[in-house]
Amino acid sequence: MNFSEESCVIEGYPDVAFGDQNEHLLTVELTPGSSFMAQDPGPERIEVPAGGYAVAFLGWDAASTHGALVTKRVYAAACPGMTRGSWPIELDIVEGSTVAVTAWELDTTPTGQE
């Protein structure tokens, strides 16, 4: 969400990483592009209005979590090089997974959420 009172510009792909229950980053391959879960619009310059939203989507194949370190925290930044924020989450993304990430696109849903 653009929290400012001015429009802002974003382009490319978000920077995403996944952490386990021990707060260590998992070795996960991030691949820019489409997955069976979402189509990648490709990197474009997106102007996000004040109070507006941009979205990107992640897609991965389900993995067995039996005996595996699993994702308990996601780390993300709008683009590589920016400081990542983090949020607790539980996902079946495990060490060695491949995760597709789509480019940013303007979210035109009324509330910014689907």
PDB file of C-alpha atoms in Angstrom:
ATOM      1  CA  MET A   1       0.000   0.000   0.000  1.00  0.00           C
ATOM      2  CA  ASN A   2       1.167   3.508  -0.771  1.00  0.00           C
ATOM      3  CA  PHE A   3       0.855   5.233   2.605  1.00  0.00           C
ATOM      4  CA  SER A   4       1.987   8.628   1.311  1.00  0.00           C
ATOM      5  CA  GLU A   5      -0.138  11.515   0.106  1.00  0.00           C
ATOM      6  CA  GLU A   6       1.556  11.427  -3.315  1.00  0.00           C
ATOM      7  CA  SER A   7       1.598   8.760  -5.988  1.00  0.00           C
ATOM      8  CA  CYS A   8       4.718   6.594  -6.131  1.00  0.00           C
ATOM      9  CA  VAL A   9       6.348   4.376  -8.722  1.00  0.00           C
ATOM     10  CA  ILE A  10       7.338   0.741  -8.391  1.00  0.00           C
ATOM     11  CA  GLU A  11       8.578  -1.705 -10.983  1.00  0.00           C
ATOM     12  CA  GLY A  12      10.089  -5.123 -11.276  1.00  0.00           C
ATOM     13  CA  TYR A  13       9.784  -7.904  -8.750  1.00  0.00           C
ATOM     14  CA  PRO A  14       9.614  -7.896  -4.952  1.00  0.00           C
ATOM     15  CA  ASP A  15      12.493  -9.265  -2.895  1.00  0.00           C
ATOM     16  CA  VAL A  16      11.196 -12.248  -0.898  1.00  0.00           C
ATOM     17  CA  ALA A  17      12.841 -14.758   1.444  1.00  0.00           C
ATOM     18  CA  PHE A  18      11.575 -17.420   3.807  1.00  0.00           C
ATOM     19  CA  GLY A  19      12.674 -18.232   7.355  1.00  0.00           C
ATOM     20  CA  ASP A  20      12.290 -21.358   9.455  1.00  0.00           C
ATOM     21  CA  GLN A  21      11.235 -21.767  13.084  1.00  0.00           C
ATOM     22  CA  ASN A  22      14.853 -21.166  14.140  1.00  0.00           C
ATOM     23  CA  GLU A  23      14.888 -17.763  12.385  1.00  0.00           C
ATOM     24  CA  HIS A  24      17.327 -19.015   9.728  1.00  0.00           C
ATOM     25  CA  LEU A  25      16.722 -18.266   6.071  1.00  0.00           C
ATOM     26  CA  LEU A  26      15.773 -21.315   4.043  1.00  0.00           C
ATOM     27  CA  THR A  27      17.577 -21.994   0.783  1.00  0.00           C
ATOM     28  CA  VAL A  28      14.704 -21.376  -1.632  1.00  0.00           C
ATOM     29  CA  GLU A  29      15.054 -20.585  -5.329  1.00  0.00           C
ATOM     30  CA  LEU A  30      12.970 -17.561  -6.339  1.00  0.00           C
ATOM     31  CA  THR A  31      12.123 -17.515 -10.025  1.00  0.00           C
ATOM     32  CA  PRO A  32      10.569 -14.426 -11.633  1.00  0.00           C
ATOM     33  CA  GLY A  33       7.590 -15.449 -13.747  1.00  0.00           C
ATOM     34  CA  SER A  34       4.271 -17.243 -13.892  1.00  0.00           C
ATOM     35  CA  SER A  35       3.151 -20.301 -11.993  1.00  0.00           C
ATOM     36  CA  PHE A  36       0.013 -22.408 -12.067  1.00  0.00           C
ATOM     37  CA  MET A  37      -1.304 -20.001  -9.409  1.00  0.00           C
ATOM     38  CA  ALA A  38      -0.763 -16.675 -11.208  1.00  0.00           C
ATOM     39  CA  GLN A  39       0.240 -15.168 -14.544  1.00  0.00           C
ATOM     40  CA  ASP A  40       3.232 -12.841 -14.542  1.00  0.00           C
ATOM     41  CA  PRO A  41       2.439  -9.523 -16.265  1.00  0.00           C
ATOM     42  CA  GLY A  42       6.180  -8.894 -16.655  1.00  0.00           C
ATOM     43  CA  PRO A  43       8.074  -5.980 -15.152  1.00  0.00           C
ATOM     44  CA  GLU A  44       6.497  -2.622 -15.921  1.00  0.00           C
ATOM     45  CA  ARG A  45       6.621   0.815 -14.377  1.00  0.00           C
ATOM     46  CA  ILE A  46       3.554   1.008 -12.111  1.00  0.00           C
ATOM     47  CA  GLU A  47       2.280   4.270 -10.667  1.00  0.00           C
ATOM     48  CA  VAL A  48       0.504   3.611  -7.374  1.00  0.00           C
ATOM     49  CA  PRO A  49      -1.833   6.426  -6.318  1.00  0.00           C
ATOM     50  CA  ALA A  50      -1.865   7.732  -2.742  1.00  0.00           C
ATOM     51  CA  GLY A  51      -3.653   5.096  -0.670  1.00  0.00           C
ATOM     52  CA  GLY A  52      -3.465   2.634  -3.584  1.00  0.00           C
ATOM     53  CA  TYR A  53      -2.118  -0.893  -3.720  1.00  0.00           C
ATOM     54  CA  ALA A  54       0.308  -2.872  -5.841  1.00  0.00           C
ATOM     55  CA  VAL A  55       0.350  -6.669  -5.677  1.00  0.00           C
ATOM     56  CA  ALA A  56       2.654  -9.506  -6.652  1.00  0.00           C
ATOM     57  CA  PHE A  57       1.901 -13.198  -6.311  1.00  0.00           C
ATOM     58  CA  LEU A  58       3.882 -16.230  -5.185  1.00  0.00           C
ATOM     59  CA  GLY A  59       3.382 -19.742  -6.523  1.00  0.00           C
ATOM     60  CA  TRP A  60       4.964 -23.062  -5.509  1.00  0.00           C
ATOM     61  CA  ASP A  61       4.298 -26.773  -5.580  1.00  0.00           C
ATOM     62  CA  ALA A  62       3.213 -28.347  -2.313  1.00  0.00           C
ATOM     63  CA  ALA A  63       6.025 -30.105  -0.477  1.00  0.00           C
ATOM     64  CA  SER A  64       6.104 -32.700   2.258  1.00  0.00           C
ATOM     65  CA  THR A  65       6.824 -31.038   5.572  1.00  0.00           C
ATOM     66  CA  HIS A  66       7.532 -34.320   7.380  1.00  0.00           C
ATOM     67  CA  GLY A  67      10.884 -33.923   9.116  1.00  0.00           C
ATOM     68  CA  ALA A  68      11.600 -30.699   7.199  1.00  0.00           C
ATOM     69  CA  LEU A  69      12.303 -27.170   8.286  1.00  0.00           C
ATOM     70  CA  VAL A  70       9.253 -25.231   7.125  1.00  0.00           C
ATOM     71  CA  THR A  71       8.515 -21.584   6.492  1.00  0.00           C
ATOM     72  CA  LYS A  72       7.421 -19.828   9.679  1.00  0.00           C
ATOM     73  CA  ARG A  73       8.287 -16.280   8.597  1.00  0.00           C
ATOM     74  CA  VAL A  74       8.303 -14.416   5.293  1.00  0.00           C
ATOM     75  CA  TYR A  75      10.681 -11.536   4.636  1.00  0.00           C
ATOM     76  CA  ALA A  76       9.866  -9.073   1.869  1.00  0.00           C
ATOM     77  CA  ALA A  77      10.885  -5.749   0.378  1.00  0.00           C
ATOM     78  CA  ALA A  78       9.372  -3.825  -2.511  1.00  0.00           C
ATOM     79  CA  CYS A  79      12.551  -4.413  -4.515  1.00  0.00           C
ATOM     80  CA  PRO A  80      16.010  -5.917  -4.056  1.00  0.00           C
ATOM     81  CA  GLY A  81      18.296  -3.703  -1.997  1.00  0.00           C
ATOM     82  CA  MET A  82      15.552  -2.303   0.219  1.00  0.00           C
ATOM     83  CA  THR A  83      15.240  -3.350   3.858  1.00  0.00           C
ATOM     84  CA  ARG A  84      12.975  -6.366   4.232  1.00  0.00           C
ATOM     85  CA  GLY A  85      10.093  -6.399   6.669  1.00  0.00           C
ATOM     86  CA  SER A  86       8.979  -9.717   8.136  1.00  0.00           C
ATOM     87  CA  TRP A  87       5.731 -11.392   9.110  1.00  0.00           C
ATOM     88  CA  PRO A  88       4.922 -14.675  10.825  1.00  0.00           C
ATOM     89  CA  ILE A  89       3.286 -17.209   8.534  1.00  0.00           C
ATOM     90  CA  GLU A  90       3.135 -20.975   8.157  1.00  0.00           C
ATOM     91  CA  LEU A  91       3.696 -22.357   4.655  1.00  0.00           C
ATOM     92  CA  ASP A  92       4.749 -25.670   3.139  1.00  0.00           C
ATOM     93  CA  ILE A  93       7.735 -23.985   1.508  1.00  0.00           C
ATOM     94  CA  VAL A  94      10.724 -26.044   2.651  1.00  0.00           C
ATOM     95  CA  GLU A  95      14.472 -26.035   2.102  1.00  0.00           C
ATOM     96  CA  GLY A  96      15.185 -26.571  -1.614  1.00  0.00           C
ATOM     97  CA  SER A  97      11.766 -25.377  -2.827  1.00  0.00           C
ATOM     98  CA  THR A  98      11.341 -23.284  -5.965  1.00  0.00           C
ATOM     99  CA  VAL A  99       8.939 -20.352  -5.684  1.00  0.00           C
ATOM    100  CA  ALA A 100       7.727 -18.290  -8.651  1.00  0.00           C
ATOM    101  CA  VAL A 101       7.133 -14.587  -8.031  1.00  0.00           C
ATOM    102  CA  THR A 102       5.198 -12.293 -10.364  1.00  0.00           C
ATOM    103  CA  ALA A 103       6.077  -8.693 -11.109  1.00  0.00           C
ATOM    104  CA  TRP A 104       4.268  -5.913  -9.339  1.00  0.00           C
ATOM    105  CA  GLU A 105       0.932  -4.854 -10.804  1.00  0.00           C
ATOM    106  CA  LEU A 106      -1.623  -2.261  -9.794  1.00  0.00           C
ATOM    107  CA  ASP A 107      -4.362  -3.745  -7.609  1.00  0.00           C
ATOM    108  CA  THR A 108      -7.646  -2.323  -8.835  1.00  0.00           C
ATOM    109  CA  THR A 109      -9.952  -4.135  -6.402  1.00  0.00           C
ATOM    110  CA  PRO A 110     -11.964  -1.626  -4.340  1.00  0.00           C
ATOM    111  CA  THR A 111     -10.319  -2.419  -1.010  1.00  0.00           C
ATOM    112  CA  GLY A 112      -6.935  -3.550  -2.277  1.00  0.00           C
ATOM    113  CA  GLN A 113      -7.758  -7.073  -1.142  1.00  0.00           C
ATOM    114  CA  GLU A 114      -9.388  -9.960  -2.921  1.00  0.00           C
TER     115      GLU A 114
END
